[in-house]
JSON list of C-alpha atoms in Angstrom, two decimals:
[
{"chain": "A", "resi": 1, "resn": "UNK", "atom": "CA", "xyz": [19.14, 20.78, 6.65]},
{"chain": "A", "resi": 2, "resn": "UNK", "atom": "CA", "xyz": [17.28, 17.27, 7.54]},
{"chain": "A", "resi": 3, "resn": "UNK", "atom": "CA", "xyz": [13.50, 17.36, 7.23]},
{"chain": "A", "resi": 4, "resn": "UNK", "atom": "CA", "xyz": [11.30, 16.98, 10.18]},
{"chain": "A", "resi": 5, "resn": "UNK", "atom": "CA", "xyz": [10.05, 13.89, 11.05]},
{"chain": "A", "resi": 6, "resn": "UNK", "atom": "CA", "xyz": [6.43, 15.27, 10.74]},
{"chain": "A", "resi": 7, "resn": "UNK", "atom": "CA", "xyz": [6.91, 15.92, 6.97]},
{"chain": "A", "resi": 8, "resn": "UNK", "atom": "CA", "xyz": [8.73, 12.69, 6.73]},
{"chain": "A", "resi": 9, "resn": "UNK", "atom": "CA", "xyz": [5.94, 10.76, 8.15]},
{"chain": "A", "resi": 10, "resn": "UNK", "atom": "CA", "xyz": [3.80, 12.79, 6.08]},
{"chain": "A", "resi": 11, "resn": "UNK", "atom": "CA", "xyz": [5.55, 12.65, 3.11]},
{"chain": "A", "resi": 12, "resn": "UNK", "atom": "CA", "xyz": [5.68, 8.67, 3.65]},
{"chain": "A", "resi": 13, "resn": "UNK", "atom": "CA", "xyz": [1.22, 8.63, 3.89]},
{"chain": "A", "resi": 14, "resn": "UNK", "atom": "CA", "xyz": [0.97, 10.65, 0.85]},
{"chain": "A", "resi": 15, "resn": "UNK", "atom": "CA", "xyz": [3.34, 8.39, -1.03]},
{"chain": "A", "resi": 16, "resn": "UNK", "atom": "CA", "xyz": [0.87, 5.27, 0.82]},
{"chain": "A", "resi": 17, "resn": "UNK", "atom": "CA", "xyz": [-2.39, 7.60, -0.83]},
{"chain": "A", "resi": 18, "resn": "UNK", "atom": "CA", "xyz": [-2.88, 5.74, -4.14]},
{"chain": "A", "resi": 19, "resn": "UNK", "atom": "CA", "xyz": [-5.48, 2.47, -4.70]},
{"chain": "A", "resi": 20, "resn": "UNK", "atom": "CA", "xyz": [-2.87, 0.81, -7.10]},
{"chain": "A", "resi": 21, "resn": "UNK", "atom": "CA", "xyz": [-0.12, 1.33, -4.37]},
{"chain": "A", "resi": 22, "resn": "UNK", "atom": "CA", "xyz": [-1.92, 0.04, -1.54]},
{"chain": "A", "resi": 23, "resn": "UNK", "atom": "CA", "xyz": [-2.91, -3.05, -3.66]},
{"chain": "A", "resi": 24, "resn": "UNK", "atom": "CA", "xyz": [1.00, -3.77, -4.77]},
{"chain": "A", "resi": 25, "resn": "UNK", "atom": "CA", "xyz": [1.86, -3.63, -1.03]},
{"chain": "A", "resi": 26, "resn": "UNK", "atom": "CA", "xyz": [-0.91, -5.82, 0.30]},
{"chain": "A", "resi": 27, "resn": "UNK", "atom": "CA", "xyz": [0.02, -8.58, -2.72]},
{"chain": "A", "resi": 28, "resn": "UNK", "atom": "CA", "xyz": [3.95, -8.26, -1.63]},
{"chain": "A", "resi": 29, "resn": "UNK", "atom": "CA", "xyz": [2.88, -8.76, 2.32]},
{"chain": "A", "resi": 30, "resn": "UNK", "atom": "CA", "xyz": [2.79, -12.89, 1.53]},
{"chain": "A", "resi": 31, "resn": "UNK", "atom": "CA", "xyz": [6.58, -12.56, -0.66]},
{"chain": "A", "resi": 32, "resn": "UNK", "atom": "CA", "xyz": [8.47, -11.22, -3.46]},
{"chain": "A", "resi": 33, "resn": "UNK", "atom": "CA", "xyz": [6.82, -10.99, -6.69]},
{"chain": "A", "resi": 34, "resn": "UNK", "atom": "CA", "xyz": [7.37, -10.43, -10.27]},
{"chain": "A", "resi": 35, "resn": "UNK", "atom": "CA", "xyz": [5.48, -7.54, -12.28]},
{"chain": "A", "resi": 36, "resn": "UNK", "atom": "CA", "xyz": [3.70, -9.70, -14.19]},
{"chain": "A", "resi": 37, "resn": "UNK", "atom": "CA", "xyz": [2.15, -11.69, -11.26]},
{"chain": "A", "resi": 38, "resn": "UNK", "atom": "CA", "xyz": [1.39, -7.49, -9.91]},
{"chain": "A", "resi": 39, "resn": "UNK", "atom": "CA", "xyz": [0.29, -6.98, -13.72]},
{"chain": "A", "resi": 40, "resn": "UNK", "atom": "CA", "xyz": [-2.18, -10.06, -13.67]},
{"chain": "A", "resi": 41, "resn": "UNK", "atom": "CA", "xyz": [-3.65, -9.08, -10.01]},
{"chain": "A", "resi": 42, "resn": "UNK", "atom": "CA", "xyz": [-4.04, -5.45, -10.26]},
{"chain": "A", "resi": 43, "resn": "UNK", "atom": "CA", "xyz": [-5.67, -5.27, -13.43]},
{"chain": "A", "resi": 44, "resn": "UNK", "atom": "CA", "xyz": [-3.94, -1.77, -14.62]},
{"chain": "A", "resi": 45, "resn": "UNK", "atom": "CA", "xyz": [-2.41, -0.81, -17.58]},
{"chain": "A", "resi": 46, "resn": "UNK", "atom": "CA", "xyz": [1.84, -1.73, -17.60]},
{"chain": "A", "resi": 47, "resn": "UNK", "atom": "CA", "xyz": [2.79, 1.38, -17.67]},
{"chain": "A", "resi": 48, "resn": "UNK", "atom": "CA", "xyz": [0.46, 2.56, -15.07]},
{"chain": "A", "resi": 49, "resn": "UNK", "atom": "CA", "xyz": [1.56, -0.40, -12.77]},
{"chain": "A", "resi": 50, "resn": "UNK", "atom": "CA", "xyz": [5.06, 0.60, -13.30]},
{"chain": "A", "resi": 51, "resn": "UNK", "atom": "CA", "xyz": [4.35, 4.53, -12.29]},
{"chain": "A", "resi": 52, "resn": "UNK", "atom": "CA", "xyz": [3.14, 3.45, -9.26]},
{"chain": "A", "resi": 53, "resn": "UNK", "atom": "CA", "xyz": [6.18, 0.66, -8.55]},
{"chain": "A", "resi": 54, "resn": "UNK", "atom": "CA", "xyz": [8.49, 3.85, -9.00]},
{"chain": "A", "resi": 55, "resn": "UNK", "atom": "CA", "xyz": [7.22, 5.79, -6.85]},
{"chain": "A", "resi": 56, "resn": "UNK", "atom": "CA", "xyz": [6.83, 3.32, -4.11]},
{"chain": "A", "resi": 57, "resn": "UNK", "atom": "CA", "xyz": [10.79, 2.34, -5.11]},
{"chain": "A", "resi": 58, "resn": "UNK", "atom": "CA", "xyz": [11.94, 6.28, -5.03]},
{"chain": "A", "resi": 59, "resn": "UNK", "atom": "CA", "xyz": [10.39, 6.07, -1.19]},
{"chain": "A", "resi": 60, "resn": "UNK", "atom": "CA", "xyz": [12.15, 2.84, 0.10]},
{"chain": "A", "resi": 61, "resn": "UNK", "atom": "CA", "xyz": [9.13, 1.20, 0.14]},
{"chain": "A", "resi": 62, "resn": "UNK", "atom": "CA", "xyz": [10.00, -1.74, -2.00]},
{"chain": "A", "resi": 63, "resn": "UNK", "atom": "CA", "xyz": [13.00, -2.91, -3.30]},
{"chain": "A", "resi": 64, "resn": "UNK", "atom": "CA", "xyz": [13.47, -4.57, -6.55]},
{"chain": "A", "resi": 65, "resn": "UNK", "atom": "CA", "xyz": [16.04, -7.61, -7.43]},
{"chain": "A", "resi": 66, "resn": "UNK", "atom": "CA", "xyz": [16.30, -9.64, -10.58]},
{"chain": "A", "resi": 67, "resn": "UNK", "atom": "CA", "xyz": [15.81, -13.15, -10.33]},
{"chain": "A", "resi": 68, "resn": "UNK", "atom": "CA", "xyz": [17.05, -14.57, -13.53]},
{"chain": "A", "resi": 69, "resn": "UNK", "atom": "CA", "xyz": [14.85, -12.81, -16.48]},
{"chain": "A", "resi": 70, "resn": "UNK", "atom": "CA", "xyz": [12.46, -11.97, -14.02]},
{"chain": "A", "resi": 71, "resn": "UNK", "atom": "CA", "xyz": [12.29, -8.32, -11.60]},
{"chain": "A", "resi": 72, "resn": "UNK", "atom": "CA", "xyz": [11.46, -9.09, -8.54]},
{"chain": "A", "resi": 73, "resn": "UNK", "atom": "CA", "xyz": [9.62, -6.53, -5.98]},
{"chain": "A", "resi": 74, "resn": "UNK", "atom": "CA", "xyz": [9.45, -6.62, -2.01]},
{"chain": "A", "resi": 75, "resn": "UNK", "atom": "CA", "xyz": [8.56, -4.82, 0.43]},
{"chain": "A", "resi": 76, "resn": "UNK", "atom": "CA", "xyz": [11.53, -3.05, 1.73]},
{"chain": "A", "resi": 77, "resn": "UNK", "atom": "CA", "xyz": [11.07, -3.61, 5.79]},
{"chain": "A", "resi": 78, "resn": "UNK", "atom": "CA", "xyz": [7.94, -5.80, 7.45]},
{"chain": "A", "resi": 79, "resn": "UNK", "atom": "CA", "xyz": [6.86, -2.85, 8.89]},
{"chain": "A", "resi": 80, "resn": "UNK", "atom": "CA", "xyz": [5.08, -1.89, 5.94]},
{"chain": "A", "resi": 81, "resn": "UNK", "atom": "CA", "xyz": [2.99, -5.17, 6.20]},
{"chain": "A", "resi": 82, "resn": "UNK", "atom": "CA", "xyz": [2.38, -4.25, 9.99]},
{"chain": "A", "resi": 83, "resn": "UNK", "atom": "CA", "xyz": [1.61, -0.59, 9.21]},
{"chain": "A", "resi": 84, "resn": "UNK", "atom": "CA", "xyz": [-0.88, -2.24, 6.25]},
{"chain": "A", "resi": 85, "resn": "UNK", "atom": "CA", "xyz": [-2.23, -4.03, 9.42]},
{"chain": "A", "resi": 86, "resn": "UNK", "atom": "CA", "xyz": [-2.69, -1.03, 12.02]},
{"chain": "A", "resi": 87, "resn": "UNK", "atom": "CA", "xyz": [-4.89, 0.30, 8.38]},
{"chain": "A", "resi": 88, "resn": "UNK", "atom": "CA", "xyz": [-7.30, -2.58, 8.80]},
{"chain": "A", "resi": 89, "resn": "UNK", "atom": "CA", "xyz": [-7.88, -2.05, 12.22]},
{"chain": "A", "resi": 90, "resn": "UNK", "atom": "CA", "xyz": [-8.27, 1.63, 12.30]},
{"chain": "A", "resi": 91, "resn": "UNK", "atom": "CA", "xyz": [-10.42, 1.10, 8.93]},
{"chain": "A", "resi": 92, "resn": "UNK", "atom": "CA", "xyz": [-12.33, -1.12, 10.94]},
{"chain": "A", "resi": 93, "resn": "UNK", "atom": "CA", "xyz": [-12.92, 0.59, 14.37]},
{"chain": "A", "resi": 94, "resn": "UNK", "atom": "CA", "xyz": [-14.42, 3.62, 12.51]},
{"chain": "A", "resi": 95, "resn": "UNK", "atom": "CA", "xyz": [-16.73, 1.55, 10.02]},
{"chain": "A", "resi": 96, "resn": "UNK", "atom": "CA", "xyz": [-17.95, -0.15, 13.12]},
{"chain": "A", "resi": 97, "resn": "UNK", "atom": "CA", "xyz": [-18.70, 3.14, 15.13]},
{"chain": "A", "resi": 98, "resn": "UNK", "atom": "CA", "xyz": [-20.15, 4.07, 11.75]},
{"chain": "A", "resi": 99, "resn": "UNK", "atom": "CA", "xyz": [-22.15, 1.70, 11.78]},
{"chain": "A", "resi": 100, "resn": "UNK", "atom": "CA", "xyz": [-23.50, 1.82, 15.65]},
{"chain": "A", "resi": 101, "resn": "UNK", "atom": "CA", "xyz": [-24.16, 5.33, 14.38]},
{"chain": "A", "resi": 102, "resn": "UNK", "atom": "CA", "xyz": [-26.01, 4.51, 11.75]},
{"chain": "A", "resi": 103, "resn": "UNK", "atom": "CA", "xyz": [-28.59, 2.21, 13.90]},
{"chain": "A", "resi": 104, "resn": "UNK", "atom": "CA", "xyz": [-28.88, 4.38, 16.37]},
{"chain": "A", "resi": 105, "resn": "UNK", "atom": "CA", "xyz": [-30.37, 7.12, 13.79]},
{"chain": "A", "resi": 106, "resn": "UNK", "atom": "CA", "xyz": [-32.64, 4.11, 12.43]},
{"chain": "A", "resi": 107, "resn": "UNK", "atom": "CA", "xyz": [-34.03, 3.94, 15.39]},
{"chain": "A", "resi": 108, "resn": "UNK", "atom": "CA", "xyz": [-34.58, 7.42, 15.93]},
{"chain": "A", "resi": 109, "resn": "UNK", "atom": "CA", "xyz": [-32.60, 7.37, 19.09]}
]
């Protein structure tokens, strides 16, 4: 019985829900990367860092090659870069209206 797409897409924004996941994906938006460029950016413990990569791996999200001694990660599809986008902009929009709200209460509007 296939899931429905609902609880995939769910399923898929959970998996998206963690600070050390989001920061992996943003860093892999400009190209593949080893773990140890991710270990020197992120600033988390190894084994920590590679929690996170497996979980992001187990949902398609990145995909993982070896070049020579070195794993690689990328992100699986450039959607996830675009859908890292739409984030910004949404994060935006409501910090802004936020923020008209807040100056409006300032003023005592």
């Amino acid at each position: 019985m296939s899931v429905p797409l609902y609880q995939a897409k769910a399923e898929m924004f959970r998996t998206l829900g963690h600070p050390v996941r989001i920061r992996v994906l943003e860093l892999l938006q400009d190209g593949p990367k080893p773990v140890r460029h991710l270990l020197a950016e992120i600033h988390v413990e190894a084994s920590s860092l590679s929690q996170q990569l497996a979980v992001l791996r187990r949902a398609g999200i990145v995909l993982t090659y070896r070049d020579g001694p070195l794993v690689m990660y990328a992100l699986s599809t450039p959607h996830v870069a675009d859908l890292l986008a739409a984030g910004r902009h949404i994060l935006r929009a409501v910090l802004a209206d936020r923020d008209g709200l807040l100056v409006e209460l300032r003023s005592g509007s």
